[in-house]
Short mmCIF file of C-alpha atoms in Angstrom, two decimals:
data_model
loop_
_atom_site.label_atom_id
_atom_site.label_comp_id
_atom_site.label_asym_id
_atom_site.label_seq_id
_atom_site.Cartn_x
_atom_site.Cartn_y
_atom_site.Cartn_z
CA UNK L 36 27.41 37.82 -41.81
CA UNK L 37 25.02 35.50 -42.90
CA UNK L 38 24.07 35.09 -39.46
CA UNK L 39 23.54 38.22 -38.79
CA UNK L 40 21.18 39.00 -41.50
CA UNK L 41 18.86 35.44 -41.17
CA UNK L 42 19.47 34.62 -37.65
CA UNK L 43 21.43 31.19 -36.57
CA UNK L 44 21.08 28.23 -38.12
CA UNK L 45 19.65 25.78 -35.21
CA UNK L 46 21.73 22.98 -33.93
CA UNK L 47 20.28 19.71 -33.81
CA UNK L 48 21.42 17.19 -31.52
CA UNK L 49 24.51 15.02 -31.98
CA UNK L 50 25.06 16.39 -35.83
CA UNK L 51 28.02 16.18 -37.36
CA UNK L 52 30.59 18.79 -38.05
CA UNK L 53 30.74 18.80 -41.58
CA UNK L 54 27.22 19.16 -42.54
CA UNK L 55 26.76 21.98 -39.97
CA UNK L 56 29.28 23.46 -41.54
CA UNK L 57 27.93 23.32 -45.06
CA UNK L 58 24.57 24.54 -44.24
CA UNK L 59 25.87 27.63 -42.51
CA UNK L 60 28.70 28.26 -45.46
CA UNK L 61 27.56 31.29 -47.90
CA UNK L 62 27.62 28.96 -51.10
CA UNK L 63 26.87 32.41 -53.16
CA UNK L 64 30.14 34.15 -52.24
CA UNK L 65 31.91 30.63 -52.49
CA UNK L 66 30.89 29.89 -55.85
CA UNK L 67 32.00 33.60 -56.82
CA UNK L 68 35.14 33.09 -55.91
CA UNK L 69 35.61 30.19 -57.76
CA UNK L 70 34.59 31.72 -60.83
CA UNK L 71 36.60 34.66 -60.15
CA UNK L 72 39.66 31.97 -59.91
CA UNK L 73 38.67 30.19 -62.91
CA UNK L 74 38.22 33.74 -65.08
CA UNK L 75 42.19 34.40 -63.76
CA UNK L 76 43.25 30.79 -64.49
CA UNK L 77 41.48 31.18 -68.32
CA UNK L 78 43.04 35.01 -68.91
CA UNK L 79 46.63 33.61 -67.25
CA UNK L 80 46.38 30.57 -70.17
CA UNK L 81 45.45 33.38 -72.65
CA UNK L 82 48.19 35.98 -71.79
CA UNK L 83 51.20 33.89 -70.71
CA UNK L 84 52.17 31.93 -73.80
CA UNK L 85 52.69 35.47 -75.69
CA UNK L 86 54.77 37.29 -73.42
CA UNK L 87 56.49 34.23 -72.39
CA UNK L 88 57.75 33.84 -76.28
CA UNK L 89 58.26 37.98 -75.64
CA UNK L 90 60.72 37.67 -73.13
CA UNK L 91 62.61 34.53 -75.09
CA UNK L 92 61.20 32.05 -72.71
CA UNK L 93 58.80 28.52 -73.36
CA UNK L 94 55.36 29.53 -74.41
CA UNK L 95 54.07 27.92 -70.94
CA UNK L 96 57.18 29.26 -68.80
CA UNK L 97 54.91 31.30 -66.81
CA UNK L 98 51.70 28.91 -66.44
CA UNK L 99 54.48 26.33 -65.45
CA UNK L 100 55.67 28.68 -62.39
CA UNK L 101 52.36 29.86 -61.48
CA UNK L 102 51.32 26.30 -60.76
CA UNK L 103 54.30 25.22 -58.95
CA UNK L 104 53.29 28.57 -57.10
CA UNK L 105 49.83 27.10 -56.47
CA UNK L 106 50.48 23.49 -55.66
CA UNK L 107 53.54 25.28 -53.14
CA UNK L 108 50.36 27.35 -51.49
CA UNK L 109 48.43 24.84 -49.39
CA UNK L 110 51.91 23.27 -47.73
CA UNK L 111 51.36 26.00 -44.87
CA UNK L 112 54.31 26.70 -42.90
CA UNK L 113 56.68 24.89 -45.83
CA UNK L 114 55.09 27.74 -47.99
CA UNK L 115 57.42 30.58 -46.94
CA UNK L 116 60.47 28.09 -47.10
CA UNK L 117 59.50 27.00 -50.88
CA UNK L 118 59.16 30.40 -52.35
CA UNK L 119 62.10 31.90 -50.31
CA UNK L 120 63.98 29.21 -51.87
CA UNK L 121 62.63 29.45 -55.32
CA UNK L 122 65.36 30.45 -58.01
CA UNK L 123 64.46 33.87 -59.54
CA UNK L 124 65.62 34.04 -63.38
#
C-alpha cells in the first residue's frame, strides 16, 4: 500500500536484503500493532488473576496458558500438533 500511495522505494545496487526491507516496512502500522499487543498483554494481567481465583484456579492460571499459547505460536507447523495436544481442564 505504501507503495502505491508514494511510489517505489529505489533499489540501489548490491544492497542488502534487510535494510531494503526496513525502509519499505510501514513502521506506523507496525508500531500500532505492537501497542495494540501490549494494551491486550496489560488488560490480560489485569483481568486474569480475578476470574482465575473465580473459577477456583491459581491467580496466574490463565496468564500461565496464554503464554505457553504464545511461545507454542511461532513453532509453525509444530503449532497445530501442540495445541491439538494441549490438555483442556
Amino acid at each position: 500500500m505504501t507503495a502505491m500511495v508514494h511510489g517505489s522505494t529505489p533499489v540501489r545496487e548490491g544492497e542488502p536484503v534487510l535494510p531494503k526491507w526496513w525502509r519499505t516496512l510501514d513502521k506506523l502500522t507496525v508500531s500500532c500493532i505492537l501497542i495494540l499487543f501490549g494494551i491486550g498483554l496489560l488488560l490480560g494481567f489485569a483481568a486474569s488473576p480475578p476470574l482465575a481465583e473465580k473459577n477456583g484456579f491459581q491467580p496466574f492460571h490463565y496468564v500461565e496458558r496464554r503464554g505457553v499459547f504464545w511461545r507454542a505460536g511461532p513453532a509453525g507447523e509444530g503449532r497445530g500438533v501442540f495445541l491439538a495436544g494441549w490438555p483442556c481442564w
